[in-house]
Amino acid sequence: MEINVMNRRSALARGFCSLVALVGMAGWAGGLEPAASAQPIKVGHFASMTGKEATFGQSTDNGIRLALKEINEAGGLNGRPIELITYDDKGESKEAGNAVTRLITSDKVVAVLGEVASSLSLAGGAVCEQNKVPMISPSSTNARVTAGKKYVFRVCFIDTFQAAAIATFTREHLGLTRAAILYDQTQAYSKGLRDDFTKSFKKLGGEIVADQAYNGGDTDFSAQLTTIRAANPEIIFVPGYYTEGGNIAIQARKLGITAPLIGGDGWDSSQLAAIGKDAIEGSYYSNHSSPDQPNMKDFVEKYQREYGATPDALGGLGYDAMMVLFDAMKRAKSLNGPDLAEAIAQTKDFKGVTGNITIDKNHNAQKGVVIVQIKNGQPVFVAEVDPSKSDKK
Ligand code: PHE
């Protein structure tokens, strides 16, 4: 399914025609080859535009298109506009693989942006790797997404770091010792975060009093929550995505569990509080940025002007992924996969809206983790956590 491309296309086509006219005239006057260079450069985006993680894809696409608008208004890449082609993967691995294959083989994109969910980035990344086409994930945090890959990059931190930050916050900021875990065993992201949190939390003197699993798409969590209630935890770590996070909060409160819940970045959606309502109030989650951070102000205003909504972290990460790609395109020897990948790998101290981005040797970025708390249905900044500065290390 192709989303929201037609309007942009006609806008692009208009820009394209005037460019052709300009370049054509210049070529005519100067005896140069006419206009081939004004062809748009295609970039692909595979995303969950629909399905239970739909806000992930929608927010990311908004962020990417905001970046593209600025890039194209400023003349694109040496006068060539950049065209974004977005395919909906519905939040499913198989669809993700198919979308990336189609972007590369039929649309001939020079690079791919996506996905949000780590399992889908693993699926799409395998296709990019095989075809030697660079891919930048704005927000997938599982270590395996980039590990050992030549063509796959990300502009965010990884889950060993995120989990250590959540563990440090729980132990040292909240002062809690007894944690239960309820994770999604079908998602690489959730499983990895559960493993990493368990290690970090124990190292900091914490105890995992219950460890329960669900399958993404489940709607009844009462069996797991009954077991968790019996273990009497002080906090429940739920490293999954927002739809289940909201439903788990509701069902936990129904069972009389009053302990706060804490999630990872996978909770970042306006839908979390829309689903969880009062039950999610006071709970925490870790994230890449928070819209009430002073350094986010300009971007938040820009996004609000364009879309009439406050961006979640994915809006900023999508914007940064596109800007990092464009920066690499400008520096690359050519737009061939290997040349472009080499330029992305050399990204250093790029000033993103979500923080400074340096791509390290494992193709990851090292950036801060923030913790937010849900108050009146909105995520509110609580702390920035650097686990390397933990008291217990
Ligand atoms: N980090 C999550 C994953 O890897 C995706 C995510 C990032 C979701 C940021 C929301 C916000 O699956």
mmCIF file of N, CA and C in Angstrom, residues 112-238:
data_model
loop_
_atom_site.group_PDB
_atom_site.id
_atom_site.type_symbol
_atom_site.label_atom_id
_atom_site.label_comp_id
_atom_site.label_asym_id
_atom_site.label_seq_id
_atom_site.Cartn_x
_atom_site.Cartn_y
_atom_site.Cartn_z
ATOM 1 N N VAL A 112 17.085 3.222 2.264
ATOM 2 C CA VAL A 112 15.818 2.873 2.909
ATOM 3 C C VAL A 112 15.833 3.424 4.333
ATOM 4 N N LEU A 113 14.707 4.015 4.735
ATOM 5 C CA LEU A 113 14.533 4.430 6.129
ATOM 6 C C LEU A 113 13.512 3.514 6.784
ATOM 7 N N GLY A 114 13.727 3.167 8.055
ATOM 8 C CA GLY A 114 12.816 2.304 8.785
ATOM 9 C C GLY A 114 13.578 1.218 9.474
ATOM 10 N N GLU A 115 12.935 0.423 10.150
ATOM 11 C CA GLU A 115 11.601 0.485 10.726
ATOM 12 C C GLU A 115 11.711 1.029 12.139
ATOM 13 N N VAL A 116 10.612 1.020 12.836
ATOM 14 C CA VAL A 116 10.610 1.359 14.254
ATOM 15 C C VAL A 116 10.818 0.073 15.061
ATOM 16 N N ALA A 117 9.917 -0.871 14.912
ATOM 17 C CA ALA A 117 9.999 -2.130 15.663
ATOM 18 C C ALA A 117 11.236 -2.926 15.241
ATOM 19 N N SER A 118 12.018 -3.359 16.219
ATOM 20 C CA SER A 118 13.277 -4.040 15.912
ATOM 21 C C SER A 118 13.099 -5.298 15.066
ATOM 22 N N SER A 119 12.072 -6.095 15.350
ATOM 23 C CA SER A 119 11.872 -7.330 14.563
ATOM 24 C C SER A 119 11.677 -7.005 13.085
ATOM 25 N N LEU A 120 11.026 -5.892 12.802
ATOM 26 C CA LEU A 120 10.779 -5.509 11.408
ATOM 27 C C LEU A 120 12.040 -4.925 10.772
ATOM 28 N N SER A 121 12.849 -4.236 11.566
ATOM 29 C CA SER A 121 14.134 -3.752 11.042
ATOM 30 C C SER A 121 15.060 -4.923 10.755
ATOM 31 N N LEU A 122 14.950 -5.980 11.566
ATOM 32 C CA LEU A 122 15.753 -7.181 11.288
ATOM 33 C C LEU A 122 15.327 -7.784 9.955
ATOM 34 N N ALA A 123 14.021 -7.849 9.709
ATOM 35 C CA ALA A 123 13.515 -8.420 8.448
ATOM 36 C C ALA A 123 13.922 -7.554 7.255
ATOM 37 N N GLY A 124 13.681 -6.248 7.352
ATOM 38 C CA GLY A 124 14.012 -5.342 6.235
ATOM 39 C C GLY A 124 15.517 -5.214 6.063
ATOM 40 N N GLY A 125 16.239 -5.221 7.168
ATOM 41 C CA GLY A 125 17.687 -5.061 7.125
ATOM 42 C C GLY A 125 18.370 -6.196 6.376
ATOM 43 N N ALA A 126 17.818 -7.398 6.502
ATOM 44 C CA ALA A 126 18.402 -8.549 5.800
ATOM 45 C C ALA A 126 18.314 -8.326 4.289
ATOM 46 N N VAL A 127 17.216 -7.740 3.834
ATOM 47 C CA VAL A 127 17.034 -7.479 2.395
ATOM 48 C C VAL A 127 17.998 -6.382 1.931
ATOM 49 N N CYS A 128 18.162 -5.348 2.738
ATOM 50 C CA CYS A 128 19.086 -4.263 2.381
ATOM 51 C C CYS A 128 20.514 -4.786 2.302
ATOM 52 N N GLU A 129 20.856 -5.600 3.265
ATOM 53 C CA GLU A 129 22.199 -6.163 3.329
ATOM 54 C C GLU A 129 22.506 -6.966 2.058
ATOM 55 N N GLN A 130 21.542 -7.791 1.691
ATOM 56 C CA GLN A 130 21.701 -8.648 0.523
ATOM 57 C C GLN A 130 21.879 -7.833 -0.767
ATOM 58 N N ASN A 131 21.145 -6.703 -0.828
ATOM 59 C CA ASN A 131 21.160 -5.886 -2.046
ATOM 60 C C ASN A 131 22.170 -4.738 -1.992
ATOM 61 N N LYS A 132 22.911 -4.671 -0.880
ATOM 62 C CA LYS A 132 23.891 -3.589 -0.720
ATOM 63 C C LYS A 132 23.265 -2.196 -0.866
ATOM 64 N N VAL A 133 22.116 -2.046 -0.231
ATOM 65 C CA VAL A 133 21.458 -0.734 -0.200
ATOM 66 C C VAL A 133 21.418 -0.279 1.262
ATOM 67 N N PRO A 134 21.920 0.921 1.557
ATOM 68 C CA PRO A 134 21.951 1.341 2.955
ATOM 69 C C PRO A 134 20.564 1.556 3.553
ATOM 70 N N MET A 135 20.465 1.231 4.818
ATOM 71 C CA MET A 135 19.217 1.427 5.562
ATOM 72 C C MET A 135 19.564 2.142 6.866
ATOM 73 N N ILE A 136 18.757 3.129 7.209
ATOM 74 C CA ILE A 136 18.912 3.776 8.518
ATOM 75 C C ILE A 136 17.619 3.578 9.299
ATOM 76 N N SER A 137 17.714 2.895 10.432
ATOM 77 C CA SER A 137 16.543 2.821 11.305
ATOM 78 C C SER A 137 16.569 4.037 12.216
ATOM 79 N N PRO A 138 15.452 4.773 12.260
ATOM 80 C CA PRO A 138 15.412 5.927 13.155
ATOM 81 C C PRO A 138 15.419 5.501 14.626
ATOM 82 N N SER A 139 14.871 4.316 14.933
ATOM 83 C CA SER A 139 14.463 4.088 16.321
ATOM 84 C C SER A 139 14.503 2.642 16.806
ATOM 85 N N SER A 140 14.943 1.699 15.977
ATOM 86 C CA SER A 140 15.027 0.310 16.458
ATOM 87 C C SER A 140 16.206 0.194 17.404
ATOM 88 N N THR A 141 15.994 -0.386 18.565
ATOM 89 C CA THR A 141 17.017 -0.355 19.608
ATOM 90 C C THR A 141 17.651 -1.715 19.919
ATOM 91 N N ASN A 142 17.114 -2.799 19.377
ATOM 92 C CA ASN A 142 17.709 -4.113 19.661
ATOM 93 C C ASN A 142 19.102 -4.198 19.039
ATOM 94 N N ALA A 143 20.065 -4.698 19.809
ATOM 95 C CA ALA A 143 21.469 -4.713 19.365
ATOM 96 C C ALA A 143 21.640 -5.445 18.034
ATOM 97 N N ARG A 144 20.861 -6.511 17.815
ATOM 98 C CA ARG A 144 21.051 -7.341 16.618
ATOM 99 C C ARG A 144 20.714 -6.619 15.307
ATOM 100 N N VAL A 145 19.956 -5.532 15.383
ATOM 101 C CA VAL A 145 19.523 -4.830 14.159
ATOM 102 C C VAL A 145 20.718 -4.419 13.296
ATOM 103 N N THR A 146 21.773 -3.927 13.941
ATOM 104 C CA THR A 146 22.941 -3.480 13.170
ATOM 105 C C THR A 146 24.134 -4.443 13.292
ATOM 106 N N ALA A 147 24.102 -5.342 14.271
ATOM 107 C CA ALA A 147 25.284 -6.169 14.557
ATOM 108 C C ALA A 147 25.748 -6.941 13.322
ATOM 109 N N GLY A 148 27.012 -6.778 12.967
ATOM 110 C CA GLY A 148 27.602 -7.503 11.849
ATOM 111 C C GLY A 148 27.105 -7.067 10.481
ATOM 112 N N LYS A 149 26.332 -5.979 10.415
ATOM 113 C CA LYS A 149 25.782 -5.540 9.119
ATOM 114 C C LYS A 149 26.642 -4.431 8.516
ATOM 115 N N LYS A 150 26.827 -4.515 7.214
ATOM 116 C CA LYS A 150 27.600 -3.486 6.516
ATOM 117 C C LYS A 150 26.721 -2.305 6.113
ATOM 118 N N TYR A 151 25.436 -2.586 5.856
ATOM 119 C CA TYR A 151 24.577 -1.567 5.251
ATOM 120 C C TYR A 151 23.482 -1.040 6.175
ATOM 121 N N VAL A 152 23.454 -1.533 7.420
ATOM 122 C CA VAL A 152 22.362 -1.110 8.313
ATOM 123 C C VAL A 152 22.900 -0.236 9.450
ATOM 124 N N PHE A 153 22.232 0.907 9.650
ATOM 125 C CA PHE A 153 22.648 1.900 10.640
ATOM 126 C C PHE A 153 21.433 2.304 11.478
ATOM 127 N N ARG A 154 21.714 2.986 12.585
ATOM 128 C CA ARG A 154 20.598 3.593 13.314
ATOM 129 C C ARG A 154 21.056 4.923 13.897
ATOM 130 N N VAL A 155 20.089 5.790 14.196
ATOM 131 C CA VAL A 155 20.428 7.101 14.771
ATOM 132 C C VAL A 155 19.974 7.190 16.235
ATOM 133 N N CYS A 156 19.897 6.021 16.898
ATOM 134 C CA CYS A 156 19.455 6.003 18.303
ATOM 135 C C CYS A 156 20.365 5.086 19.115
ATOM 136 N N PHE A 157 20.157 5.086 20.425
ATOM 137 C CA PHE A 157 20.909 4.193 21.321
ATOM 138 C C PHE A 157 20.399 2.760 21.202
ATOM 139 N N ILE A 158 21.086 1.836 21.871
ATOM 140 C CA ILE A 158 20.665 0.429 21.850
ATOM 141 C C ILE A 158 20.131 0.010 23.229
ATOM 142 N N ASP A 159 19.522 -1.177 23.260
ATOM 143 C CA ASP A 159 18.766 -1.587 24.453
ATOM 144 C C ASP A 159 19.606 -1.965 25.668
ATOM 145 N N THR A 160 20.857 -2.368 25.484
ATOM 146 C CA THR A 160 21.668 -2.626 26.677
ATOM 147 C C THR A 160 21.765 -1.320 27.478
ATOM 148 N N PHE A 161 21.914 -0.228 26.769
ATOM 149 C CA PHE A 161 22.021 1.090 27.399
ATOM 150 C C PHE A 161 20.669 1.530 27.971
ATOM 151 N N GLN A 162 19.623 1.350 27.162
ATOM 152 C CA GLN A 162 18.277 1.742 27.614
ATOM 153 C C GLN A 162 17.884 0.946 28.876
ATOM 154 N N ALA A 163 18.140 -0.356 28.866
ATOM 155 C CA ALA A 163 17.778 -1.204 30.011
ATOM 156 C C ALA A 163 18.559 -0.797 31.257
ATOM 157 N N ALA A 164 19.836 -0.470 31.061
ATOM 158 C CA ALA A 164 20.649 -0.037 32.211
ATOM 159 C C ALA A 164 20.098 1.267 32.780
ATOM 160 N N ALA A 165 19.622 2.146 31.902
ATOM 161 C CA ALA A 165 19.048 3.415 32.366
ATOM 162 C C ALA A 165 17.752 3.172 33.149
ATOM 163 N N ILE A 166 16.915 2.252 32.671
ATOM 164 C CA ILE A 166 15.653 1.961 33.368
ATOM 165 C C ILE A 166 15.956 1.335 34.738
ATOM 166 N N ALA A 167 16.930 0.425 34.752
ATOM 167 C CA ALA A 167 17.299 -0.234 36.019
ATOM 168 C C ALA A 167 17.864 0.788 37.010
ATOM 169 N N THR A 168 18.728 1.667 36.515
ATOM 170 C CA THR A 168 19.329 2.695 37.377
ATOM 171 C C THR A 168 18.248 3.622 37.936
ATOM 172 N N PHE A 169 17.319 4.045 37.067
ATOM 173 C CA PHE A 169 16.231 4.924 37.512
ATOM 174 C C PHE A 169 15.387 4.233 38.587
ATOM 175 N N THR A 170 15.060 2.971 38.362
ATOM 176 C CA THR A 170 14.201 2.233 39.298
ATOM 177 C C THR A 170 14.882 2.071 40.660
ATOM 178 N N ARG A 171 16.159 1.692 40.623
ATOM 179 C CA ARG A 171 16.882 1.455 41.878
ATOM 180 C C ARG A 171 17.240 2.760 42.584
ATOM 181 N N GLU A 172 17.774 3.717 41.818
ATOM 182 C CA GLU A 172 18.376 4.873 42.476
ATOM 183 C C GLU A 172 17.455 6.090 42.568
ATOM 184 N N HIS A 173 16.616 6.296 41.584
ATOM 185 C CA HIS A 173 15.717 7.452 41.641
ATOM 186 C C HIS A 173 14.453 7.090 42.419
ATOM 187 N N LEU A 174 13.878 5.931 42.109
ATOM 188 C CA LEU A 174 12.659 5.513 42.815
ATOM 189 C C LEU A 174 12.972 4.734 44.093
ATOM 190 N N GLY A 175 14.183 4.216 44.180
ATOM 191 C CA GLY A 175 14.585 3.480 45.387
ATOM 192 C C GLY A 175 13.865 2.142 45.563
ATOM 193 N N LEU A 176 13.527 1.483 44.458
ATOM 194 C CA LEU A 176 12.767 0.227 44.543
ATOM 195 C C LEU A 176 13.674 -0.983 44.296
ATOM 196 N N THR A 177 13.313 -2.100 44.963
ATOM 197 C CA THR A 177 14.147 -3.307 44.893
ATOM 198 C C THR A 177 13.451 -4.469 44.199
ATOM 199 N N ARG A 178 12.128 -4.588 44.380
ATOM 200 C CA ARG A 178 11.409 -5.777 43.911
ATOM 201 C C ARG A 178 10.638 -5.465 42.621
ATOM 202 N N ALA A 179 11.119 -5.997 41.503
ATOM 203 C CA ALA A 179 10.459 -5.739 40.215
ATOM 204 C C ALA A 179 9.898 -7.027 39.614
ATOM 205 N N ALA A 180 8.737 -6.903 38.991
ATOM 206 C CA ALA A 180 8.199 -7.994 38.169
ATOM 207 C C ALA A 180 8.354 -7.585 36.711
ATOM 208 N N ILE A 181 8.385 -8.569 35.820
ATOM 209 C CA ILE A 181 8.491 -8.273 34.379
ATOM 210 C C ILE A 181 7.340 -8.948 33.643
ATOM 211 N N LEU A 182 6.753 -8.228 32.689
ATOM 212 C CA LEU A 182 5.751 -8.815 31.796
ATOM 213 C C LEU A 182 6.127 -8.381 30.372
ATOM 214 N N TYR A 183 6.643 -9.323 29.582
ATOM 215 C CA TYR A 183 7.213 -8.936 28.278
ATOM 216 C C TYR A 183 6.557 -9.697 27.126
ATOM 217 N N ASP A 184 6.769 -9.162 25.908
ATOM 218 C CA ASP A 184 6.197 -9.739 24.683
ATOM 219 C C ASP A 184 7.221 -10.707 24.074
ATOM 220 N N GLN A 185 6.928 -12.006 24.180
ATOM 221 C CA GLN A 185 7.930 -12.970 23.713
ATOM 222 C C GLN A 185 7.978 -13.089 22.185
ATOM 223 N N THR A 186 7.096 -12.372 21.467
ATOM 224 C CA THR A 186 7.143 -12.435 19.997
ATOM 225 C C THR A 186 8.011 -11.310 19.407
ATOM 226 N N GLN A 187 8.471 -10.362 20.222
ATOM 227 C CA GLN A 187 9.225 -9.221 19.694
ATOM 228 C C GLN A 187 10.671 -9.239 20.176
ATOM 229 N N ALA A 188 11.606 -9.154 19.217
ATOM 230 C CA ALA A 188 13.039 -9.115 19.561
ATOM 231 C C ALA A 188 13.322 -7.982 20.547
ATOM 232 N N TYR A 189 12.687 -6.842 20.316
ATOM 233 C CA TYR A 189 12.863 -5.666 21.184
ATOM 234 C C TYR A 189 12.523 -5.997 22.635
ATOM 235 N N SER A 190 11.345 -6.574 22.822
ATOM 236 C CA SER A 190 10.845 -6.820 24.172
ATOM 237 C C SER A 190 11.671 -7.876 24.903
ATOM 238 N N LYS A 191 12.005 -8.944 24.181
ATOM 239 C CA LYS A 191 12.804 -10.020 24.780
ATOM 240 C C LYS A 191 14.186 -9.508 25.187
ATOM 241 N N GLY A 192 14.788 -8.719 24.295
ATOM 242 C CA GLY A 192 16.130 -8.191 24.557
ATOM 243 C C GLY A 192 16.127 -7.256 25.756
ATOM 244 N N LEU A 193 15.113 -6.403 25.808
ATOM 245 C CA LEU A 193 15.039 -5.434 26.905
ATOM 246 C C LEU A 193 14.806 -6.152 28.233
ATOM 247 N N ARG A 194 14.007 -7.199 28.197
ATOM 248 C CA ARG A 194 13.776 -8.006 29.412
ATOM 249 C C ARG A 194 15.085 -8.645 29.876
ATOM 250 N N ASP A 195 15.855 -9.222 28.952
ATOM 251 C CA ASP A 195 17.123 -9.863 29.319
ATOM 252 C C ASP A 195 18.101 -8.832 29.895
ATOM 253 N N ASP A 196 18.227 -7.712 29.182
ATOM 254 C CA ASP A 196 19.201 -6.690 29.599
ATOM 255 C C ASP A 196 18.805 -6.051 30.928
ATOM 256 N N PHE A 197 17.504 -5.809 31.117
ATOM 257 C CA PHE A 197 17.038 -5.208 32.370
ATOM 258 C C PHE A 197 17.315 -6.148 33.542
ATOM 259 N N THR A 198 17.042 -7.426 33.327
ATOM 260 C CA THR A 198 17.250 -8.416 34.396
ATOM 261 C C THR A 198 18.701 -8.369 34.874
ATOM 262 N N LYS A 199 19.621 -8.356 33.915
ATOM 263 C CA LYS A 199 21.049 -8.309 34.275
ATOM 264 C C LYS A 199 21.391 -7.019 35.029
ATOM 265 N N SER A 200 20.991 -5.896 34.460
ATOM 266 C CA SER A 200 21.344 -4.597 35.059
ATOM 267 C C SER A 200 20.715 -4.443 36.439
ATOM 268 N N PHE A 201 19.453 -4.844 36.561
ATOM 269 C CA PHE A 201 18.730 -4.634 37.824
ATOM 270 C C PHE A 201 19.349 -5.474 38.941
ATOM 271 N N LYS A 202 19.727 -6.708 38.608
ATOM 272 C CA LYS A 202 20.354 -7.579 39.611
ATOM 273 C C LYS A 202 21.718 -7.020 40.029
ATOM 274 N N LYS A 203 22.454 -6.519 39.034
ATOM 275 C CA LYS A 203 23.771 -5.953 39.322
ATOM 276 C C LYS A 203 23.655 -4.779 40.308
ATOM 277 N N LEU A 204 22.540 -4.068 40.218
ATOM 278 C CA LEU A 204 22.331 -2.910 41.099
ATOM 279 C C LEU A 204 21.676 -3.319 42.418
ATOM 280 N N GLY A 205 21.588 -4.622 42.670
ATOM 281 C CA GLY A 205 21.029 -5.086 43.943
ATOM 282 C C GLY A 205 19.531 -5.320 43.922
ATOM 283 N N GLY A 206 18.920 -5.271 42.752
ATOM 284 C CA GLY A 206 17.473 -5.500 42.662
ATOM 285 C C GLY A 206 17.148 -6.979 42.518
ATOM 286 N N GLU A 207 15.863 -7.287 42.669
ATOM 287 C CA GLU A 207 15.407 -8.674 42.583
ATOM 288 C C GLU A 207 14.238 -8.749 41.595
ATOM 289 N N ILE A 208 14.260 -9.768 40.723
ATOM 290 C CA ILE A 208 13.125 -9.978 39.809
ATOM 291 C C ILE A 208 12.201 -10.992 40.495
ATOM 292 N N VAL A 209 11.041 -10.541 40.953
ATOM 293 C CA VAL A 209 10.183 -11.420 41.758
ATOM 294 C C VAL A 209 9.195 -12.218 40.909
ATOM 295 N N ALA A 210 8.986 -11.784 39.673
ATOM 296 C CA ALA A 210 8.140 -12.561 38.749
ATOM 297 C C ALA A 210 8.562 -12.214 37.336
ATOM 298 N N ASP A 211 8.502 -13.201 36.436
ATOM 299 C CA ASP A 211 8.948 -12.993 35.056
ATOM 300 C C ASP A 211 7.927 -13.675 34.148
ATOM 301 N N GLN A 212 7.029 -12.899 33.563
ATOM 302 C CA GLN A 212 5.910 -13.446 32.797
ATOM 303 C C GLN A 212 5.955 -12.945 31.355
ATOM 304 N N ALA A 213 5.359 -13.740 30.447
ATOM 305 C CA ALA A 213 5.395 -13.369 29.024
ATOM 306 C C ALA A 213 3.986 -13.334 28.431
ATOM 307 N N TYR A 214 3.819 -12.552 27.361
ATOM 308 C CA TYR A 214 2.589 -12.582 26.561
ATOM 309 C C TYR A 214 2.994 -12.592 25.088
ATOM 310 N N ASN A 215 1.993 -12.756 24.219
ATOM 311 C CA ASN A 215 2.251 -12.681 22.783
ATOM 312 C C ASN A 215 1.610 -11.418 22.237
ATOM 313 N N GLY A 216 2.367 -10.618 21.476
ATOM 314 C CA GLY A 216 1.823 -9.403 20.882
ATOM 315 C C GLY A 216 0.457 -9.690 20.252
ATOM 316 N N GLY A 217 -0.517 -8.814 20.498
ATOM 317 C CA GLY A 217 -1.867 -9.035 19.983
ATOM 318 C C GLY A 217 -2.791 -9.630 21.042
ATOM 319 N N ASP A 218 -2.210 -10.192 22.120
ATOM 320 C CA ASP A 218 -3.051 -10.696 23.216
ATOM 321 C C ASP A 218 -3.881 -9.556 23.792
ATOM 322 N N THR A 219 -5.053 -9.920 24.315
ATOM 323 C CA THR A 219 -5.870 -8.887 24.959
ATOM 324 C C THR A 219 -6.188 -9.244 26.409
ATOM 325 N N ASP A 220 -5.918 -10.477 26.809
ATOM 326 C CA ASP A 220 -6.214 -10.887 28.183
ATOM 327 C C ASP A 220 -4.905 -11.229 28.897
ATOM 328 N N PHE A 221 -4.588 -10.432 29.887
ATOM 329 C CA PHE A 221 -3.318 -10.618 30.611
ATOM 330 C C PHE A 221 -3.576 -11.049 32.052
ATOM 331 N N SER A 222 -4.797 -11.519 32.345
ATOM 332 C CA SER A 222 -5.165 -11.731 33.750
ATOM 333 C C SER A 222 -4.379 -12.868 34.405
ATOM 334 N N ALA A 223 -4.060 -13.927 33.656
ATOM 335 C CA ALA A 223 -3.308 -15.035 34.264
ATOM 336 C C ALA A 223 -1.929 -14.551 34.709
ATOM 337 N N GLN A 224 -1.220 -13.843 33.795
ATOM 338 C CA GLN A 224 0.128 -13.356 34.127
ATOM 339 C C GLN A 224 0.058 -12.347 35.273
ATOM 340 N N LEU A 225 -0.929 -11.463 35.232
ATOM 341 C CA LEU A 225 -1.018 -10.417 36.260
ATOM 342 C C LEU A 225 -1.404 -10.992 37.623
ATOM 343 N N THR A 226 -2.153 -12.090 37.616
ATOM 344 C CA THR A 226 -2.493 -12.745 38.889
ATOM 345 C C THR A 226 -1.232 -13.333 39.522
ATOM 346 N N THR A 227 -0.389 -13.943 38.702
ATOM 347 C CA THR A 227 0.898 -14.468 39.202
ATOM 348 C C THR A 227 1.771 -13.325 39.716
ATOM 349 N N ILE A 228 1.785 -12.236 38.964
ATOM 350 C CA ILE A 228 2.603 -11.081 39.362
ATOM 351 C C ILE A 228 2.081 -10.491 40.683
ATOM 352 N N ARG A 229 0.778 -10.397 40.820
ATOM 353 C CA ARG A 229 0.191 -9.835 42.051
ATOM 354 C C ARG A 229 0.626 -10.661 43.275
ATOM 355 N N ALA A 230 0.646 -11.981 43.102
ATOM 356 C CA ALA A 230 1.019 -12.873 44.211
ATOM 357 C C ALA A 230 2.475 -12.671 44.640
ATOM 358 N N ALA A 231 3.326 -12.188 43.714
ATOM 359 C CA ALA A 231 4.744 -11.992 44.040
ATOM 360 C C ALA A 231 5.004 -10.639 44.715
ATOM 361 N N ASN A 232 3.966 -9.811 44.769
ATOM 362 C CA ASN A 232 4.011 -8.532 45.478
ATOM 363 C C ASN A 232 5.176 -7.612 45.064
ATOM 364 N N PRO A 233 5.274 -7.291 43.774
ATOM 365 C CA PRO A 233 6.372 -6.412 43.320
ATOM 366 C C PRO A 233 6.110 -4.951 43.696
ATOM 367 N N GLU A 234 7.194 -4.180 43.745
ATOM 368 C CA GLU A 234 7.047 -2.724 43.971
ATOM 369 C C GLU A 234 6.856 -1.987 42.652
ATOM 370 N N ILE A 235 7.226 -2.622 41.548
ATOM 371 C CA ILE A 235 7.093 -2.006 40.221
ATOM 372 C C ILE A 235 7.014 -3.126 39.186
ATOM 373 N N ILE A 236 6.305 -2.869 38.094
ATOM 374 C CA ILE A 236 6.228 -3.889 37.029
ATOM 375 C C ILE A 236 6.829 -3.306 35.751
ATOM 376 N N PHE A 237 7.837 -3.983 35.243
ATOM 377 C CA PHE A 237 8.483 -3.556 33.998
ATOM 378 C C PHE A 237 7.781 -4.239 32.831
ATOM 379 N N VAL A 238 7.286 -3.426 31.893
ATOM 380 C CA VAL A 238 6.519 -3.956 30.755
ATOM 381 C C VAL A 238 7.173 -3.492 29.453
#
